[in-house]
Short mmCIF file of C-alpha atoms in Angstrom, two decimals:
data_model
loop_
_atom_site.label_atom_id
_atom_site.label_comp_id
_atom_site.label_asym_id
_atom_site.label_seq_id
_atom_site.Cartn_x
_atom_site.Cartn_y
_atom_site.Cartn_z
CA UNK A 2 10.84 26.86 10.45
CA UNK A 3 8.67 27.75 7.44
CA UNK A 4 7.53 31.31 6.83
CA UNK A 5 3.79 31.94 6.41
CA UNK A 6 4.15 32.67 2.69
CA UNK A 7 6.30 29.60 2.13
CA UNK A 8 3.83 27.41 4.00
CA UNK A 9 1.08 28.59 1.66
CA UNK A 10 3.31 27.87 -1.31
CA UNK A 11 3.80 24.33 -0.03
CA UNK A 12 0.31 23.47 -1.16
CA UNK A 13 -2.87 25.55 -1.06
CA UNK A 14 -5.13 23.98 -3.67
CA UNK A 15 -7.51 22.45 -1.12
CA UNK A 16 -7.96 22.30 2.63
CA UNK A 17 -4.75 20.35 3.03
CA UNK A 18 -3.27 21.65 -0.21
CA UNK A 19 -1.86 19.95 -3.30
CA UNK A 20 -3.21 17.99 -6.22
CA UNK A 21 -1.38 14.67 -6.03
CA UNK A 22 -1.63 12.66 -9.24
CA UNK A 23 -2.10 8.98 -9.81
CA UNK A 24 -0.31 6.50 -12.02
CA UNK A 25 3.43 6.53 -12.59
CA UNK A 26 6.13 3.97 -12.93
CA UNK A 27 6.92 1.01 -10.73
CA UNK A 28 10.18 2.44 -9.34
CA UNK A 29 10.50 3.19 -5.65
CA UNK A 30 10.38 6.80 -4.51
CA UNK A 31 13.66 8.55 -3.73
CA UNK A 32 17.16 7.10 -3.78
CA UNK A 33 19.50 6.10 -6.54
CA UNK A 34 18.51 2.84 -8.24
CA UNK A 35 15.67 2.21 -10.65
CA UNK A 36 14.53 -0.92 -8.86
CA UNK A 37 15.00 -1.07 -5.12
CA UNK A 38 14.53 -3.46 -2.24
CA UNK A 39 13.49 -1.18 0.59
CA UNK A 40 11.34 1.88 0.98
CA UNK A 41 12.90 4.92 -0.59
CA UNK A 42 15.60 3.31 -2.70
CA UNK A 43 14.39 3.85 -6.27
CA UNK A 44 14.97 6.57 -8.83
CA UNK A 45 12.45 9.37 -9.06
CA UNK A 46 10.70 9.73 -12.40
CA UNK A 47 11.51 12.19 -15.15
CA UNK A 48 11.85 15.65 -13.67
CA UNK A 49 12.81 14.55 -10.17
CA UNK A 50 15.75 12.58 -11.47
CA UNK A 51 16.90 15.53 -13.60
CA UNK A 52 17.21 18.00 -10.73
CA UNK A 53 20.97 17.49 -10.38
CA UNK A 54 21.46 19.48 -13.57
CA UNK A 55 19.79 22.68 -12.29
CA UNK A 56 21.86 25.73 -11.39
CA UNK A 57 21.61 28.39 -8.70
CA UNK A 58 19.05 31.17 -9.14
CA UNK A 59 19.85 34.87 -9.38
CA UNK A 60 19.47 35.40 -5.64
CA UNK A 61 22.42 33.15 -4.90
CA UNK A 62 20.26 30.61 -3.10
CA UNK A 63 21.77 27.14 -3.09
CA UNK A 64 20.77 25.05 -6.08
CA UNK A 65 17.22 23.65 -5.91
CA UNK A 66 18.32 20.03 -6.14
CA UNK A 67 20.68 20.24 -3.16
CA UNK A 68 17.97 20.34 -0.48
CA UNK A 69 15.56 18.18 -2.44
CA UNK A 70 18.15 15.54 -3.31
CA UNK A 71 19.46 15.52 0.25
CA UNK A 72 15.97 14.68 1.53
CA UNK A 73 14.62 12.60 -1.36
CA UNK A 74 14.89 9.17 0.31
CA UNK A 75 13.25 10.56 3.42
CA UNK A 76 10.45 12.21 1.43
CA UNK A 77 9.88 9.02 -0.58
CA UNK A 78 9.64 7.02 2.64
CA UNK A 79 7.12 9.47 4.10
CA UNK A 80 5.00 9.30 0.93
CA UNK A 81 5.11 5.48 0.80
CA UNK A 82 4.02 5.10 4.41
CA UNK A 83 1.24 7.62 3.92
CA UNK A 84 -0.04 6.05 0.69
CA UNK A 85 0.97 2.37 0.81
CA UNK A 86 1.95 2.63 -2.86
CA UNK A 87 5.37 3.23 -4.39
CA UNK A 88 3.74 4.25 -7.65
CA UNK A 89 1.60 6.97 -6.06
CA UNK A 90 4.51 8.03 -3.84
CA UNK A 91 6.62 8.56 -6.96
CA UNK A 92 3.98 10.85 -8.40
CA UNK A 93 3.97 12.84 -5.17
CA UNK A 94 7.75 13.27 -5.35
CA UNK A 95 7.43 14.54 -8.90
CA UNK A 96 4.85 17.14 -7.88
CA UNK A 97 6.79 18.07 -4.75
CA UNK A 98 9.91 18.74 -6.80
CA UNK A 99 7.95 21.01 -9.16
CA UNK A 100 6.61 22.95 -6.19
CA UNK A 101 10.10 23.20 -4.73
CA UNK A 102 11.40 24.65 -7.99
CA UNK A 103 8.56 27.18 -8.09
CA UNK A 104 8.82 28.22 -4.42
CA UNK A 105 10.50 31.38 -3.15
CA UNK A 106 13.35 29.55 -1.46
CA UNK A 107 14.62 32.75 0.17
CA UNK A 108 11.61 32.43 2.50
CA UNK A 109 12.32 28.78 3.34
CA UNK A 110 14.42 28.57 6.51
CA UNK A 111 14.05 24.81 6.97
CA UNK A 112 13.91 22.98 3.59
CA UNK A 113 13.24 19.57 5.17
CA UNK A 114 10.23 20.90 7.09
CA UNK A 115 8.98 22.75 4.01
CA UNK A 116 9.29 19.67 1.80
CA UNK A 117 7.65 17.46 4.45
CA UNK A 118 4.70 19.86 4.41
CA UNK A 119 4.53 19.72 0.60
CA UNK A 120 4.62 15.91 0.53
CA UNK A 121 2.12 15.56 3.38
CA UNK A 122 -0.40 17.83 1.71
CA UNK A 123 -0.06 16.10 -1.64
CA UNK A 124 -0.49 12.71 0.02
CA UNK A 125 -3.49 14.01 1.95
CA UNK A 126 -5.21 14.77 -1.35
CA UNK A 127 -4.14 11.41 -2.81
CA UNK A 128 -5.66 9.53 0.14
CA UNK A 129 -9.09 11.01 -0.49
CA UNK A 130 -9.25 9.84 -4.10
CA UNK A 131 -7.43 6.58 -3.36
CA UNK A 132 -10.13 5.46 -0.94
CA UNK A 133 -12.77 5.64 -3.68
CA UNK A 134 -10.54 3.71 -6.10
CA UNK A 135 -9.80 1.02 -3.55
CA UNK A 136 -13.46 0.52 -2.73
CA UNK A 137 -13.98 -0.40 -6.40
CA UNK A 138 -10.88 -2.65 -6.47
CA UNK A 139 -11.40 -6.31 -7.31
CA UNK A 140 -10.92 -8.41 -4.18
CA UNK A 141 -8.83 -7.21 -1.27
CA UNK A 142 -6.57 -4.21 -1.75
CA UNK A 143 -3.18 -4.66 -0.06
CA UNK A 144 -0.31 -2.17 0.05
CA UNK A 145 2.63 -2.58 -2.30
CA UNK A 146 5.30 -4.53 -0.40
CA UNK A 147 8.80 -3.28 0.31
CA UNK A 148 11.30 -6.11 -0.19
CA UNK A 149 14.96 -6.27 0.79
CA UNK A 150 17.41 -9.14 0.60
CA UNK A 151 19.84 -7.53 3.04
CA UNK A 152 20.24 -9.26 6.40
CA UNK A 153 21.98 -6.43 8.24
CA UNK A 154 19.79 -4.16 10.41
CA UNK A 155 19.17 -0.58 9.39
CA UNK A 156 21.89 1.89 10.39
CA UNK A 157 20.99 5.02 12.39
CA UNK A 158 21.36 7.01 9.16
CA UNK A 159 18.91 4.69 7.39
CA UNK A 160 16.42 5.02 10.23
CA UNK A 161 16.69 8.82 10.08
CA UNK A 162 15.95 8.76 6.35
CA UNK A 163 13.35 6.00 6.20
CA UNK A 164 11.82 6.02 9.68
CA UNK A 165 10.91 2.90 11.58
CA UNK A 166 9.88 -0.09 9.48
CA UNK A 167 6.14 -0.37 8.97
CA UNK A 168 4.90 -3.91 8.39
CA UNK A 169 2.51 -4.79 5.60
CA UNK A 170 -0.02 -5.65 8.31
CA UNK A 171 0.23 -2.20 9.86
CA UNK A 172 0.02 -0.49 6.46
CA UNK A 173 -3.18 -2.46 5.86
CA UNK A 174 -4.62 -1.33 9.21
CA UNK A 175 -3.70 2.28 8.38
CA UNK A 176 -6.15 2.08 5.48
CA UNK A 177 -8.93 2.25 8.10
CA UNK A 178 -7.80 5.69 9.31
CA UNK A 179 -8.92 9.05 7.99
CA UNK A 180 -6.28 10.88 5.93
CA UNK A 181 -5.64 13.31 8.79
CA UNK A 182 -5.29 10.51 11.36
CA UNK A 183 -2.92 8.60 9.11
CA UNK A 184 -0.76 11.66 8.47
CA UNK A 185 -0.53 12.52 12.18
CA UNK A 186 0.27 8.92 13.15
CA UNK A 187 2.87 8.29 10.44
CA UNK A 188 4.68 11.61 10.80
CA UNK A 189 4.83 11.53 14.59
CA UNK A 190 5.09 7.85 15.49
CA UNK A 191 7.18 6.67 12.52
CA UNK A 192 9.29 9.75 11.68
CA UNK A 193 9.26 11.60 15.01
CA UNK A 194 8.05 14.85 13.45
CA UNK A 195 6.89 17.35 16.06
CA UNK A 196 3.21 18.17 16.45
CA UNK A 197 3.78 21.86 15.66
CA UNK A 198 5.20 20.93 12.26
CA UNK A 199 2.46 18.36 11.61
CA UNK A 200 -0.17 20.93 12.57
CA UNK A 201 1.19 23.33 9.96
CA UNK A 202 1.04 20.58 7.33
CA UNK A 203 -2.58 19.71 8.15
CA UNK A 204 -3.84 23.22 8.90
CA UNK A 205 -4.78 22.12 12.43
CA UNK A 206 -3.74 23.26 15.88
CA UNK A 207 -1.02 21.26 17.67
CA UNK A 208 -3.58 20.06 20.24
CA UNK A 209 -5.93 18.88 17.50
CA UNK A 210 -3.02 17.09 15.83
CA UNK A 211 -2.14 15.33 19.08
CA UNK A 212 -5.73 14.14 19.32
CA UNK A 213 -5.57 12.85 15.76
CA UNK A 214 -2.44 10.83 16.53
CA UNK A 215 -3.93 9.51 19.78
CA UNK A 216 -7.14 8.46 18.03
CA UNK A 217 -5.10 6.81 15.28
CA UNK A 218 -3.11 4.80 17.85
CA UNK A 219 -6.32 3.53 19.43
CA UNK A 220 -7.71 2.52 16.07
CA UNK A 221 -4.46 0.76 15.17
CA UNK A 222 -4.59 -1.16 18.46
CA UNK A 223 -8.23 -2.01 17.83
CA UNK A 224 -7.19 -3.36 14.43
CA UNK A 225 -6.46 -6.54 16.32
CA UNK A 226 -2.89 -7.25 15.27
CA UNK A 227 -1.62 -9.90 17.64
CA UNK A 228 2.13 -9.72 17.70
CA UNK A 229 5.08 -9.83 20.03
CA UNK A 230 7.32 -12.36 18.30
CA UNK A 231 11.01 -11.51 18.40
CA UNK A 232 12.87 -11.65 15.06
CA UNK A 233 14.24 -15.16 15.70
CA UNK A 234 10.81 -16.54 16.58
CA UNK A 235 9.30 -14.79 13.60
CA UNK A 236 11.89 -16.20 11.22
CA UNK A 237 11.48 -19.69 12.67
CA UNK A 238 7.73 -19.60 12.03
CA UNK A 239 8.25 -18.27 8.49
CA UNK A 240 10.79 -21.00 7.71
CA UNK A 241 8.48 -23.69 9.14
CA UNK A 242 5.63 -22.39 7.00
CA UNK A 243 7.81 -22.34 3.88
CA UNK A 244 9.05 -25.89 4.49
CA UNK A 245 5.54 -27.21 5.08
CA UNK A 246 4.28 -25.39 1.98
CA UNK A 247 7.04 -26.81 -0.21
CA UNK A 248 6.17 -30.35 0.93
CA UNK A 249 2.43 -29.81 0.74
CA UNK A 250 2.33 -31.06 4.34
CA UNK A 251 -1.14 -30.31 5.70
CA UNK A 252 -0.37 -31.41 9.25
CA UNK A 253 2.80 -29.36 9.48
CA UNK A 254 0.89 -26.31 8.24
CA UNK A 255 -1.77 -26.81 10.89
CA UNK A 256 0.96 -26.88 13.53
CA UNK A 257 2.44 -23.51 12.49
CA UNK A 258 -0.86 -21.72 11.78
CA UNK A 259 -2.83 -20.10 14.58
CA UNK A 260 -6.34 -21.61 14.84
CA UNK A 261 -7.79 -18.18 13.98
CA UNK A 262 -5.32 -17.31 11.21
CA UNK A 263 -6.56 -15.04 8.40
CA UNK A 264 -5.26 -15.26 4.83
CA UNK A 265 -5.37 -12.02 2.77
CA UNK A 266 -4.53 -12.04 -0.94
CA UNK A 267 -4.28 -9.37 -3.62
CA UNK A 268 -4.29 -10.41 -7.27
CA UNK A 269 -5.97 -7.23 -8.47
CA UNK A 270 -8.16 -9.23 -10.84
CA UNK A 271 -5.02 -9.90 -12.91
CA UNK A 272 -3.73 -13.00 -11.14
CA UNK A 273 -6.11 -15.47 -9.58
CA UNK A 274 -6.27 -15.05 -5.80
CA UNK A 275 -8.82 -15.34 -3.01
CA UNK A 276 -11.16 -12.37 -3.39
CA UNK A 277 -12.10 -12.43 0.31
CA UNK A 278 -10.15 -13.25 3.47
CA UNK A 279 -9.85 -16.96 4.20
CA UNK A 280 -10.48 -17.71 7.89
CA UNK A 281 -9.18 -20.46 10.14
CA UNK A 282 -6.20 -22.82 10.15
CA UNK A 283 -7.95 -25.70 8.37
CA UNK A 284 -9.21 -23.54 5.49
CA UNK A 285 -5.90 -21.72 5.10
CA UNK A 286 -3.89 -24.96 5.22
CA UNK A 287 -6.05 -26.56 2.53
CA UNK A 288 -5.73 -23.43 0.39
CA UNK A 289 -1.94 -23.43 0.71
CA UNK A 290 -1.69 -27.12 -0.16
CA UNK A 291 -3.81 -26.42 -3.23
CA UNK A 292 -1.41 -23.65 -4.25
CA UNK A 293 1.66 -25.87 -4.05
CA UNK A 294 1.03 -27.33 -7.49
CA UNK A 295 0.88 -23.88 -9.01
CA UNK A 296 3.77 -22.33 -7.08
CA UNK A 297 6.19 -25.25 -6.85
CA UNK A 298 7.22 -25.88 -10.45
CA UNK A 299 10.65 -26.57 -11.99
CA UNK A 300 10.66 -22.98 -13.29
CA UNK A 301 9.83 -21.29 -10.00
CA UNK A 302 11.17 -21.24 -6.48
CA UNK A 303 10.79 -19.72 -3.03
CA UNK A 304 13.25 -17.43 -1.28
CA UNK A 305 13.44 -15.58 2.00
CA UNK A 306 13.51 -11.80 2.22
CA UNK A 307 12.74 -8.92 4.52
CA UNK A 308 9.22 -7.80 3.72
CA UNK A 309 8.56 -4.36 5.17
CA UNK A 310 11.25 -4.98 7.74
CA UNK A 311 10.10 -8.46 8.81
CA UNK A 312 11.00 -11.99 7.66
CA UNK A 313 8.90 -13.02 4.69
CA UNK A 314 8.84 -15.09 1.51
CA UNK A 315 9.12 -14.30 -2.20
CA UNK A 316 8.05 -16.55 -5.05
CA UNK A 317 10.16 -16.01 -8.16
CA UNK A 318 11.01 -17.19 -11.66
CA UNK A 319 14.31 -19.08 -11.53
CA UNK A 320 15.55 -18.06 -14.98
CA UNK A 321 15.28 -14.31 -14.38
CA UNK A 322 14.83 -13.91 -10.63
CA UNK A 323 11.64 -11.93 -11.31
CA UNK A 324 9.43 -11.86 -8.23
CA UNK A 325 5.88 -13.01 -8.90
CA UNK A 326 4.58 -13.07 -5.35
CA UNK A 327 5.37 -11.73 -1.89
CA UNK A 328 4.17 -13.25 1.38
CA UNK A 329 4.25 -11.29 4.64
CA UNK A 330 3.37 -13.15 7.83
CA UNK A 331 2.34 -11.95 11.28
CA UNK A 332 3.52 -14.17 14.12
CA UNK A 333 2.41 -14.37 17.74
CA UNK A 334 3.30 -17.08 20.27
CA UNK A 335 5.23 -18.96 17.59
CA UNK A 336 2.28 -19.26 15.23
CA UNK A 337 1.17 -17.38 12.13
CA UNK A 338 -1.86 -15.21 12.83
CA UNK A 339 -2.12 -13.27 9.55
CA UNK A 340 -0.84 -13.88 6.03
CA UNK A 341 -0.65 -11.11 3.41
CA UNK A 342 -0.02 -12.37 -0.13
CA UNK A 343 0.56 -9.91 -2.98
CA UNK A 344 0.59 -11.44 -6.48
CA UNK A 345 -0.75 -8.50 -8.47
CA UNK A 346 2.12 -7.86 -10.93
CA UNK A 347 1.34 -4.13 -10.97
CA UNK A 348 2.40 -4.02 -7.32
CA UNK A 349 5.63 -5.98 -7.75
CA UNK A 350 7.44 -4.24 -10.62
CA UNK A 351 9.59 -2.13 -8.28
CA UNK A 352 11.13 -5.18 -6.56
CA UNK A 353 14.69 -6.26 -7.41
CA UNK A 354 14.99 -9.71 -9.01
CA UNK A 355 16.14 -12.17 -6.40
CA UNK A 356 19.82 -13.05 -6.67
CA UNK A 357 20.62 -9.86 -8.63
#
């Protein structure tokens, strides 16, 4: 539990508290490596990464970094799923650590709950300003992808720290929610946080928080994501798409694409990409065939990876393994229904080089 004074200290600048900042480095939030493959596996920026050198305070309370470091991967995963950006999530971790250092930790009975409240409130503030920035973004704005080359499923410990995997498609749909709806949905449905704790983070009643989560679920369902493919079926469709793309085989692409497939691309105005969704199998297939010349060169190659927990494709530079594009695919009834292509280099810097 969090005392009343500690809850206020968690973030009381605005209605939901906090002043989350923008910018930051490309590293993933939380964890131990500077460049990671999955959510919550990167090193926190200056300040957060230095917490291990702090010492106990005069009250004898355990060292500040102990509770923060123990929960850093979890907190980074919460921030990423709330914001859809590793860069912004890293800034939130930095601010959360500063608030943790400044807090009266003698009044904090449950550090994990306290820190979840801090991160939620900072993300809440970030979401308000992020919406305005994304409306002015060139072309479609897509979340930063989480990429892993590991084939083994998450362990129970990983799931406890990172929550259930959230696909790039779902993160995109979450952009349609209000900040409060998104927070309630992510915390409860992804991380199994209780409504009483979420209510404290959002300054709402538990009943109001339940309604927020319920409304968010309806809006997510109404987002129209057709799915249901098991992992084997999903991988089979992804491999068929990759093979057809490599050959520039229009007919094979038409066979693996749903007639109503939608192609989403994010180049951020830095790399050339479709500025609007491309609709229909014929249009998407022709677009993909046109991209083969650009993507299939002696210096570049394709590889398979887990993209936000689902089979996907990365396009990379052979000499260095640097990833220059990530493709996430939704599959239903054996066919691809949605494609999400991120080629904006500012959204790929946190990804491990393939083969490294």
